[in-house]
Amino acid sequence: MTDEHPPAAMAARTDLRKVRGDKRRTRILSTAVEVFGEQGYRGTSLREIARRVGISDAGLLHHFGSKVGLLAATIAERDEMDRVRREASEAAGVGFVDTMRDQVARNAQSPGLVALHVVLSAEATDPQHPAHESFRERYRQIRHQDDASFSRLQDSGEMRRDLDPRRVGQLVTAMMDGLQLQWLLDPDAVDMVGLFEDFLHLLEIPAPGHGVHERRDRAMTSESHHEHHVPAPGEPTVPELEEDESVAPRPEEEIADILRAEPDVADHSGSAP
């Protein structure tokens, strides 16, 4: 008697079903990211996501178990999309810091997804929340994912050297999360993109177009200019300008001096708030 379902054929069917299931799951997640971005956390229904995918509500829940499960998976999918986008940008020659700037700018165009992240991450601080472990693992993964990149910035002179690069990534994440919360509460009063640039400035990370190489090029151009420039009668020379006390220091120099004033900080460390 011939076996109508040999093991090889059954394995092939199983693999095909898995492939189809993975494709459908991926489609559900990409659709969920889209719908949450359009309608926000409270305005999105599972029925709308299922309708766009072309499956039933039960079929959608079959893959994620609950709405909370879908929400957590959507956050993870968004993180993965950001990671892939950033790697592609870096491969194309975009600097590491510029990819962070791009992410903040994209967030400013996606209030629905930002609200989803803020609401769900706050709720997930409860150890009993179904997404608690997912979010704890998420922050464990991103906490040190850019340590090497920040270390390279220090080595190239593009970030303050008195900071531990293993802690900067956590500061950046905290800054992003805090800005997103404030922006959602009062978007007209909070310039998320501009404030993030101010934060990078405090880390002494150059503004776009003002990196080490660009500064070196400008310095060389300036030196070349002075070598061939003959001052006009009465025109102050460069040394005279540097000795002129009326020339105010640049804002970034003042900020850097304040940040490096460690003795002042230490003198007040024991005082009451």
PDB file of C-alpha atoms in Angstrom:
ATOM      1  CA  MET A   1       0.000   0.000   0.000  1.00  0.00           C
ATOM      2  CA  THR A   2       1.427   3.381  -1.027  1.00  0.00           C
ATOM      3  CA  ASP A   3       1.715   6.127   1.603  1.00  0.00           C
ATOM      4  CA  GLU A   4      -0.379   9.038   0.306  1.00  0.00           C
ATOM      5  CA  HIS A   5       1.489  11.513   2.541  1.00  0.00           C
ATOM      6  CA  PRO A   6       5.197  10.666   2.665  1.00  0.00           C
ATOM      7  CA  PRO A   7       7.247  12.490   5.355  1.00  0.00           C
ATOM      8  CA  ALA A   8       9.006  14.702   2.795  1.00  0.00           C
ATOM      9  CA  ALA A   9       5.696  15.914   1.369  1.00  0.00           C
ATOM     10  CA  MET A  10       4.281  16.624   4.826  1.00  0.00           C
ATOM     11  CA  ALA A  11       7.415  18.556   5.792  1.00  0.00           C
ATOM     12  CA  ALA A  12       7.141  20.610   2.604  1.00  0.00           C
ATOM     13  CA  ARG A  13       3.519  21.463   3.412  1.00  0.00           C
ATOM     14  CA  THR A  14       4.509  22.439   6.947  1.00  0.00           C
ATOM     15  CA  ASP A  15       7.285  24.695   5.669  1.00  0.00           C
ATOM     16  CA  LEU A  16       4.919  26.290   3.148  1.00  0.00           C
ATOM     17  CA  ARG A  17       2.356  27.012   5.852  1.00  0.00           C
ATOM     18  CA  LYS A  18       5.076  28.554   8.022  1.00  0.00           C
ATOM     19  CA  VAL A  19       6.263  30.760   5.175  1.00  0.00           C
ATOM     20  CA  ARG A  20       2.716  31.893   4.490  1.00  0.00           C
ATOM     21  CA  GLY A  21       2.152  32.522   8.193  1.00  0.00           C
ATOM     22  CA  ASP A  22       5.359  34.549   8.498  1.00  0.00           C
ATOM     23  CA  LYS A  23       4.425  36.629   5.458  1.00  0.00           C
ATOM     24  CA  ARG A  24       0.968  37.297   6.855  1.00  0.00           C
ATOM     25  CA  ARG A  25       2.423  38.229  10.244  1.00  0.00           C
ATOM     26  CA  THR A  26       4.822  40.639   8.581  1.00  0.00           C
ATOM     27  CA  ARG A  27       1.961  42.167   6.607  1.00  0.00           C
ATOM     28  CA  ILE A  28      -0.132  42.562   9.750  1.00  0.00           C
ATOM     29  CA  LEU A  29       2.721  44.344  11.525  1.00  0.00           C
ATOM     30  CA  SER A  30       3.487  46.702   8.646  1.00  0.00           C
ATOM     31  CA  THR A  31      -0.225  47.517   8.414  1.00  0.00           C
ATOM     32  CA  ALA A  32      -0.449  48.035  12.183  1.00  0.00           C
ATOM     33  CA  VAL A  33       2.468  50.484  12.063  1.00  0.00           C
ATOM     34  CA  GLU A  34       0.645  52.370   9.309  1.00  0.00           C
ATOM     35  CA  VAL A  35      -2.749  52.438  11.054  1.00  0.00           C
ATOM     36  CA  PHE A  36      -1.365  53.378  14.476  1.00  0.00           C
ATOM     37  CA  GLY A  37       0.595  56.167  12.799  1.00  0.00           C
ATOM     38  CA  GLU A  38      -2.583  57.505  11.189  1.00  0.00           C
ATOM     39  CA  GLN A  39      -5.124  57.024  13.977  1.00  0.00           C
ATOM     40  CA  GLY A  40      -3.112  56.912  17.179  1.00  0.00           C
ATOM     41  CA  TYR A  41      -3.313  54.557  20.113  1.00  0.00           C
ATOM     42  CA  ARG A  42      -6.932  55.023  21.145  1.00  0.00           C
ATOM     43  CA  GLY A  43      -8.343  55.574  17.672  1.00  0.00           C
ATOM     44  CA  THR A  44      -7.034  52.316  16.203  1.00  0.00           C
ATOM     45  CA  SER A  45      -9.186  49.186  16.215  1.00  0.00           C
ATOM     46  CA  LEU A  46      -8.115  45.623  15.523  1.00  0.00           C
ATOM     47  CA  ARG A  47     -11.020  45.395  13.101  1.00  0.00           C
ATOM     48  CA  GLU A  48      -9.568  48.167  10.921  1.00  0.00           C
ATOM     49  CA  ILE A  49      -6.149  46.500  10.826  1.00  0.00           C
ATOM     50  CA  ALA A  50      -7.720  43.134   9.990  1.00  0.00           C
ATOM     51  CA  ARG A  51      -9.834  44.735   7.264  1.00  0.00           C
ATOM     52  CA  ARG A  52      -6.807  46.281   5.579  1.00  0.00           C
ATOM     53  CA  VAL A  53      -4.895  43.017   5.742  1.00  0.00           C
ATOM     54  CA  GLY A  54      -7.900  41.100   4.409  1.00  0.00           C
ATOM     55  CA  ILE A  55      -8.372  38.689   7.299  1.00  0.00           C
ATOM     56  CA  SER A  56     -10.856  38.233  10.143  1.00  0.00           C
ATOM     57  CA  ASP A  57     -10.426  39.607  13.652  1.00  0.00           C
ATOM     58  CA  ALA A  58      -9.899  36.052  14.856  1.00  0.00           C
ATOM     59  CA  GLY A  59      -7.234  35.514  12.219  1.00  0.00           C
ATOM     60  CA  LEU A  60      -5.376  38.582  13.429  1.00  0.00           C
ATOM     61  CA  LEU A  61      -5.561  37.513  17.070  1.00  0.00           C
ATOM     62  CA  HIS A  62      -4.318  34.053  16.074  1.00  0.00           C
ATOM     63  CA  HIS A  63      -0.908  35.600  15.396  1.00  0.00           C
ATOM     64  CA  PHE A  64      -0.637  37.905  18.425  1.00  0.00           C
ATOM     65  CA  GLY A  65      -3.049  36.615  21.059  1.00  0.00           C
ATOM     66  CA  SER A  66      -4.384  40.005  22.168  1.00  0.00           C
ATOM     67  CA  LYS A  67      -4.421  43.681  21.336  1.00  0.00           C
ATOM     68  CA  VAL A  68      -1.606  44.271  23.823  1.00  0.00           C
ATOM     69  CA  GLY A  69       0.433  41.571  22.103  1.00  0.00           C
ATOM     70  CA  LEU A  70      -0.073  43.303  18.767  1.00  0.00           C
ATOM     71  CA  LEU A  71       0.859  46.670  20.265  1.00  0.00           C
ATOM     72  CA  ALA A  72       4.121  45.322  21.692  1.00  0.00           C
ATOM     73  CA  ALA A  73       4.934  43.601  18.402  1.00  0.00           C
ATOM     74  CA  THR A  74       4.191  46.834  16.535  1.00  0.00           C
ATOM     75  CA  ILE A  75       6.687  48.739  18.694  1.00  0.00           C
ATOM     76  CA  ALA A  76       9.285  46.045  18.020  1.00  0.00           C
ATOM     77  CA  GLU A  77       8.552  46.217  14.288  1.00  0.00           C
ATOM     78  CA  ARG A  78       8.964  49.980  14.297  1.00  0.00           C
ATOM     79  CA  ASP A  79      12.308  49.631  16.081  1.00  0.00           C
ATOM     80  CA  GLU A  80      13.419  47.090  13.497  1.00  0.00           C
ATOM     81  CA  MET A  81      12.359  49.388  10.654  1.00  0.00           C
ATOM     82  CA  ASP A  82      14.365  52.218  12.226  1.00  0.00           C
ATOM     83  CA  ARG A  83      17.395  49.946  12.645  1.00  0.00           C
ATOM     84  CA  VAL A  84      17.304  48.779   9.024  1.00  0.00           C
ATOM     85  CA  ARG A  85      16.822  52.347   7.798  1.00  0.00           C
ATOM     86  CA  ARG A  86      19.733  53.578   9.891  1.00  0.00           C
ATOM     87  CA  GLU A  87      22.068  50.801   8.722  1.00  0.00           C
ATOM     88  CA  ALA A  88      21.154  51.554   5.107  1.00  0.00           C
ATOM     89  CA  SER A  89      21.830  55.264   5.672  1.00  0.00           C
ATOM     90  CA  GLU A  90      25.203  54.583   7.305  1.00  0.00           C
ATOM     91  CA  ALA A  91      26.118  52.215   4.468  1.00  0.00           C
ATOM     92  CA  ALA A  92      25.325  55.050   2.052  1.00  0.00           C
ATOM     93  CA  GLY A  93      27.720  57.356   3.893  1.00  0.00           C
ATOM     94  CA  VAL A  94      25.352  59.128   6.282  1.00  0.00           C
ATOM     95  CA  GLY A  95      27.010  59.829   9.636  1.00  0.00           C
ATOM     96  CA  PHE A  96      25.885  58.113  12.836  1.00  0.00           C
ATOM     97  CA  VAL A  97      24.725  61.356  14.481  1.00  0.00           C
ATOM     98  CA  ASP A  98      22.809  62.395  11.370  1.00  0.00           C
ATOM     99  CA  THR A  99      20.852  59.130  11.510  1.00  0.00           C
ATOM    100  CA  MET A 100      19.742  60.091  15.026  1.00  0.00           C
ATOM    101  CA  ARG A 101      18.726  63.507  13.774  1.00  0.00           C
ATOM    102  CA  ASP A 102      16.738  61.858  10.984  1.00  0.00           C
ATOM    103  CA  GLN A 103      14.937  59.622  13.470  1.00  0.00           C
ATOM    104  CA  VAL A 104      13.871  62.568  15.623  1.00  0.00           C
ATOM    105  CA  ALA A 105      12.632  64.372  12.509  1.00  0.00           C
ATOM    106  CA  ARG A 106      10.607  61.290  11.463  1.00  0.00           C
ATOM    107  CA  ASN A 107       9.107  61.060  14.946  1.00  0.00           C
ATOM    108  CA  ALA A 108       7.979  64.669  14.635  1.00  0.00           C
ATOM    109  CA  GLN A 109       5.965  63.613  11.576  1.00  0.00           C
ATOM    110  CA  SER A 110       4.375  60.559  13.264  1.00  0.00           C
ATOM    111  CA  PRO A 111       2.414  61.667  16.350  1.00  0.00           C
ATOM    112  CA  GLY A 112       0.298  58.512  16.298  1.00  0.00           C
ATOM    113  CA  LEU A 113       3.287  56.180  16.577  1.00  0.00           C
ATOM    114  CA  VAL A 114       4.979  58.400  19.129  1.00  0.00           C
ATOM    115  CA  ALA A 115       1.830  58.409  21.276  1.00  0.00           C
ATOM    116  CA  LEU A 116       1.611  54.634  20.957  1.00  0.00           C
ATOM    117  CA  HIS A 117       5.159  54.261  22.243  1.00  0.00           C
ATOM    118  CA  VAL A 118       4.758  56.741  25.100  1.00  0.00           C
ATOM    119  CA  VAL A 119       1.446  55.305  26.343  1.00  0.00           C
ATOM    120  CA  LEU A 120       2.416  51.659  26.085  1.00  0.00           C
ATOM    121  CA  SER A 121       5.897  52.098  27.575  1.00  0.00           C
ATOM    122  CA  ALA A 122       4.399  53.952  30.567  1.00  0.00           C
ATOM    123  CA  GLU A 123       1.779  51.266  31.131  1.00  0.00           C
ATOM    124  CA  ALA A 124       4.418  48.535  30.757  1.00  0.00           C
ATOM    125  CA  THR A 125       6.312  49.782  33.815  1.00  0.00           C
ATOM    126  CA  ASP A 126       3.802  47.703  35.799  1.00  0.00           C
ATOM    127  CA  PRO A 127       5.421  44.254  36.267  1.00  0.00           C
ATOM    128  CA  GLN A 128       1.994  42.665  35.775  1.00  0.00           C
ATOM    129  CA  HIS A 129       1.460  44.307  32.383  1.00  0.00           C
ATOM    130  CA  PRO A 130       1.537  41.829  29.469  1.00  0.00           C
ATOM    131  CA  ALA A 131       4.109  43.979  27.634  1.00  0.00           C
ATOM    132  CA  HIS A 132       6.367  44.514  30.661  1.00  0.00           C
ATOM    133  CA  GLU A 133       9.018  41.992  29.655  1.00  0.00           C
ATOM    134  CA  SER A 134       8.952  43.093  26.027  1.00  0.00           C
ATOM    135  CA  PHE A 135       9.695  46.696  26.940  1.00  0.00           C
ATOM    136  CA  ARG A 136      12.284  45.814  29.553  1.00  0.00           C
ATOM    137  CA  GLU A 137      14.110  43.718  26.969  1.00  0.00           C
ATOM    138  CA  ARG A 138      13.792  46.526  24.422  1.00  0.00           C
ATOM    139  CA  TYR A 139      15.573  49.006  26.683  1.00  0.00           C
ATOM    140  CA  ARG A 140      18.197  46.425  27.576  1.00  0.00           C
ATOM    141  CA  GLN A 141      18.986  46.068  23.887  1.00  0.00           C
ATOM    142  CA  ILE A 142      19.155  49.774  23.036  1.00  0.00           C
ATOM    143  CA  ARG A 143      20.973  50.787  26.222  1.00  0.00           C
ATOM    144  CA  HIS A 144      24.430  49.999  24.854  1.00  0.00           C
ATOM    145  CA  GLN A 145      23.850  49.408  21.158  1.00  0.00           C
ATOM    146  CA  ASP A 146      25.707  52.601  20.182  1.00  0.00           C
ATOM    147  CA  ASP A 147      28.568  52.550  22.703  1.00  0.00           C
ATOM    148  CA  ALA A 148      31.165  51.927  19.981  1.00  0.00           C
ATOM    149  CA  SER A 149      29.778  54.740  17.827  1.00  0.00           C
ATOM    150  CA  PHE A 150      29.962  57.259  20.675  1.00  0.00           C
ATOM    151  CA  SER A 151      33.481  56.076  21.477  1.00  0.00           C
ATOM    152  CA  ARG A 152      34.504  56.738  17.868  1.00  0.00           C
ATOM    153  CA  LEU A 153      33.047  60.246  18.113  1.00  0.00           C
ATOM    154  CA  GLN A 154      35.283  60.900  21.099  1.00  0.00           C
ATOM    155  CA  ASP A 155      38.333  59.492  19.327  1.00  0.00           C
ATOM    156  CA  SER A 156      37.701  61.802  16.361  1.00  0.00           C
ATOM    157  CA  GLY A 157      37.255  64.843  18.610  1.00  0.00           C
ATOM    158  CA  GLU A 158      33.538  65.197  17.856  1.00  0.00           C
ATOM    159  CA  MET A 159      32.185  64.608  21.375  1.00  0.00           C
ATOM    160  CA  ARG A 160      33.187  65.704  24.857  1.00  0.00           C
ATOM    161  CA  ARG A 161      36.010  63.582  26.224  1.00  0.00           C
ATOM    162  CA  ASP A 162      34.935  63.861  29.875  1.00  0.00           C
ATOM    163  CA  LEU A 163      31.895  61.612  29.263  1.00  0.00           C
ATOM    164  CA  ASP A 164      31.701  57.835  29.497  1.00  0.00           C
ATOM    165  CA  PRO A 165      30.581  56.635  26.035  1.00  0.00           C
ATOM    166  CA  ARG A 166      28.882  53.660  27.696  1.00  0.00           C
ATOM    167  CA  ARG A 167      26.496  56.063  29.421  1.00  0.00           C
ATOM    168  CA  VAL A 168      25.857  58.518  26.598  1.00  0.00           C
ATOM    169  CA  GLY A 169      23.491  56.154  24.783  1.00  0.00           C
ATOM    170  CA  GLN A 170      21.265  55.980  27.852  1.00  0.00           C
ATOM    171  CA  LEU A 171      21.258  59.771  28.071  1.00  0.00           C
ATOM    172  CA  VAL A 172      20.270  60.068  24.411  1.00  0.00           C
ATOM    173  CA  THR A 173      17.437  57.557  24.842  1.00  0.00           C
ATOM    174  CA  ALA A 174      16.183  59.369  27.946  1.00  0.00           C
ATOM    175  CA  MET A 175      16.359  62.684  26.081  1.00  0.00           C
ATOM    176  CA  MET A 176      14.363  61.312  23.147  1.00  0.00           C
ATOM    177  CA  ASP A 177      11.701  59.747  25.366  1.00  0.00           C
ATOM    178  CA  GLY A 178      11.335  62.887  27.480  1.00  0.00           C
ATOM    179  CA  LEU A 179      11.102  65.157  24.461  1.00  0.00           C
ATOM    180  CA  GLN A 180       8.448  62.942  22.899  1.00  0.00           C
ATOM    181  CA  LEU A 181       6.299  63.118  26.032  1.00  0.00           C
ATOM    182  CA  GLN A 182       6.562  66.913  26.272  1.00  0.00           C
ATOM    183  CA  TRP A 183       5.921  67.287  22.528  1.00  0.00           C
ATOM    184  CA  LEU A 184       2.749  65.199  22.714  1.00  0.00           C
ATOM    185  CA  LEU A 185       1.459  67.291  25.615  1.00  0.00           C
ATOM    186  CA  ASP A 186       2.183  70.648  23.966  1.00  0.00           C
ATOM    187  CA  PRO A 187       3.374  70.263  20.346  1.00  0.00           C
ATOM    188  CA  ASP A 188       3.146  73.976  19.558  1.00  0.00           C
ATOM    189  CA  ALA A 189       5.465  74.899  22.435  1.00  0.00           C
ATOM    190  CA  VAL A 190       8.018  72.082  22.152  1.00  0.00           C
ATOM    191  CA  ASP A 191      10.427  72.073  19.226  1.00  0.00           C
ATOM    192  CA  MET A 192      11.498  68.438  19.418  1.00  0.00           C
ATOM    193  CA  VAL A 193      13.996  68.636  16.558  1.00  0.00           C
ATOM    194  CA  GLY A 194      15.543  71.907  17.726  1.00  0.00           C
ATOM    195  CA  LEU A 195      15.815  70.836  21.371  1.00  0.00           C
ATOM    196  CA  PHE A 196      17.464  67.569  20.402  1.00  0.00           C
ATOM    197  CA  GLU A 197      20.044  69.577  18.448  1.00  0.00           C
ATOM    198  CA  ASP A 198      20.614  71.712  21.561  1.00  0.00           C
ATOM    199  CA  PHE A 199      21.246  68.530  23.543  1.00  0.00           C
ATOM    200  CA  LEU A 200      23.825  67.346  20.995  1.00  0.00           C
ATOM    201  CA  HIS A 201      25.434  70.781  21.313  1.00  0.00           C
ATOM    202  CA  LEU A 202      25.855  70.243  25.070  1.00  0.00           C
ATOM    203  CA  LEU A 203      27.686  67.011  24.246  1.00  0.00           C
ATOM    204  CA  GLU A 204      29.914  69.161  21.990  1.00  0.00           C
ATOM    205  CA  ILE A 205      28.798  67.179  18.951  1.00  0.00           C
ATOM    206  CA  PRO A 206      29.214  69.461  15.908  1.00  0.00           C
ATOM    207  CA  ALA A 207      26.164  70.803  14.123  1.00  0.00           C
ATOM    208  CA  PRO A 208      25.491  69.495  10.594  1.00  0.00           C
ATOM    209  CA  GLY A 209      28.270  70.612   8.274  1.00  0.00           C
ATOM    210  CA  HIS A 210      30.567  71.548  11.180  1.00  0.00           C
ATOM    211  CA  GLY A 211      32.387  68.262  11.785  1.00  0.00           C
ATOM    212  CA  VAL A 212      36.115  67.857  12.338  1.00  0.00           C
ATOM    213  CA  HIS A 213      36.899  67.621   8.636  1.00  0.00           C
ATOM    214  CA  GLU A 214      34.747  70.628   7.781  1.00  0.00           C
ATOM    215  CA  ARG A 215      36.349  72.691  10.551  1.00  0.00           C
ATOM    216  CA  ARG A 216      39.795  71.673   9.361  1.00  0.00           C
ATOM    217  CA  ASP A 217      38.958  72.672   5.794  1.00  0.00           C
ATOM    218  CA  ARG A 218      37.662  76.055   6.936  1.00  0.00           C
ATOM    219  CA  ALA A 219      40.770  76.593   9.070  1.00  0.00           C
ATOM    220  CA  MET A 220      43.032  75.805   6.133  1.00  0.00           C
ATOM    221  CA  THR A 221      41.050  78.174   3.942  1.00  0.00           C
ATOM    222  CA  SER A 222      41.282  80.879   6.595  1.00  0.00           C
ATOM    223  CA  GLU A 223      45.039  80.394   6.986  1.00  0.00           C
ATOM    224  CA  SER A 224      45.487  80.585   3.232  1.00  0.00           C
ATOM    225  CA  HIS A 225      43.466  83.787   3.193  1.00  0.00           C
ATOM    226  CA  HIS A 226      45.593  85.419   5.898  1.00  0.00           C
ATOM    227  CA  GLU A 227      48.820  84.358   4.195  1.00  0.00           C
ATOM    228  CA  HIS A 228      47.890  86.333   1.089  1.00  0.00           C
ATOM    229  CA  HIS A 229      45.897  89.120   2.708  1.00  0.00           C
ATOM    230  CA  VAL A 230      47.591  92.482   3.146  1.00  0.00           C
ATOM    231  CA  PRO A 231      45.834  94.503   5.896  1.00  0.00           C
ATOM    232  CA  ALA A 232      44.575  97.905   4.886  1.00  0.00           C
ATOM    233  CA  PRO A 233      45.738 100.969   6.821  1.00  0.00           C
ATOM    234  CA  GLY A 234      44.134 100.876  10.266  1.00  0.00           C
ATOM    235  CA  GLU A 235      42.762  97.334   9.826  1.00  0.00           C
ATOM    236  CA  PRO A 236      43.370  95.234  12.986  1.00  0.00           C
ATOM    237  CA  THR A 237      45.470  92.127  12.580  1.00  0.00           C
ATOM    238  CA  VAL A 238      44.376  88.693  13.862  1.00  0.00           C
ATOM    239  CA  PRO A 239      46.492  88.932  17.067  1.00  0.00           C
ATOM    240  CA  GLU A 240      44.988  92.352  17.787  1.00  0.00           C
ATOM    241  CA  LEU A 241      41.479  90.902  17.462  1.00  0.00           C
ATOM    242  CA  GLU A 242      42.308  88.068  19.840  1.00  0.00           C
ATOM    243  CA  GLU A 243      43.608  90.529  22.444  1.00  0.00           C
ATOM    244  CA  ASP A 244      40.591  92.814  22.106  1.00  0.00           C
ATOM    245  CA  GLU A 245      38.483  92.187  25.228  1.00  0.00           C
ATOM    246  CA  SER A 246      35.425  93.647  23.491  1.00  0.00           C
ATOM    247  CA  VAL A 247      35.173  90.533  21.290  1.00  0.00           C
ATOM    248  CA  ALA A 248      32.611  88.360  23.086  1.00  0.00           C
ATOM    249  CA  PRO A 249      33.173  84.595  23.367  1.00  0.00           C
ATOM    250  CA  ARG A 250      30.989  82.357  21.246  1.00  0.00           C
ATOM    251  CA  PRO A 251      27.927  80.774  22.952  1.00  0.00           C
ATOM    252  CA  GLU A 252      29.366  77.270  22.598  1.00  0.00           C
ATOM    253  CA  GLU A 253      32.525  78.371  24.418  1.00  0.00           C
ATOM    254  CA  GLU A 254      30.483  79.743  27.309  1.00  0.00           C
ATOM    255  CA  ILE A 255      28.431  76.541  27.555  1.00  0.00           C
ATOM    256  CA  ALA A 256      31.578  74.401  27.450  1.00  0.00           C
ATOM    257  CA  ASP A 257      33.134  76.508  30.258  1.00  0.00           C
ATOM    258  CA  ILE A 258      30.019  76.074  32.403  1.00  0.00           C
ATOM    259  CA  LEU A 259      29.941  72.320  31.823  1.00  0.00           C
ATOM    260  CA  ARG A 260      33.608  72.015  32.756  1.00  0.00           C
ATOM    261  CA  ALA A 261      33.241  74.040  35.965  1.00  0.00           C
ATOM    262  CA  GLU A 262      33.478  70.923  38.155  1.00  0.00           C
ATOM    263  CA  PRO A 263      34.732  72.690  41.321  1.00  0.00           C
ATOM    264  CA  ASP A 264      31.591  74.857  41.422  1.00  0.00           C
ATOM    265  CA  VAL A 265      29.404  71.781  41.091  1.00  0.00           C
ATOM    266  CA  ALA A 266      31.323  69.980  43.826  1.00  0.00           C
ATOM    267  CA  ASP A 267      31.031  72.976  46.209  1.00  0.00           C
ATOM    268  CA  HIS A 268      27.215  72.736  46.050  1.00  0.00           C
ATOM    269  CA  SER A 269      26.835  68.974  45.922  1.00  0.00           C
ATOM    270  CA  GLY A 270      26.096  68.718  49.611  1.00  0.00           C
ATOM    271  CA  SER A 271      23.587  71.557  49.776  1.00  0.00           C
ATOM    272  CA  ALA A 272      19.883  70.972  50.057  1.00  0.00           C
ATOM    273  CA  PRO A 273      17.819  71.291  46.859  1.00  0.00           C
TER     274      PRO A 273
END
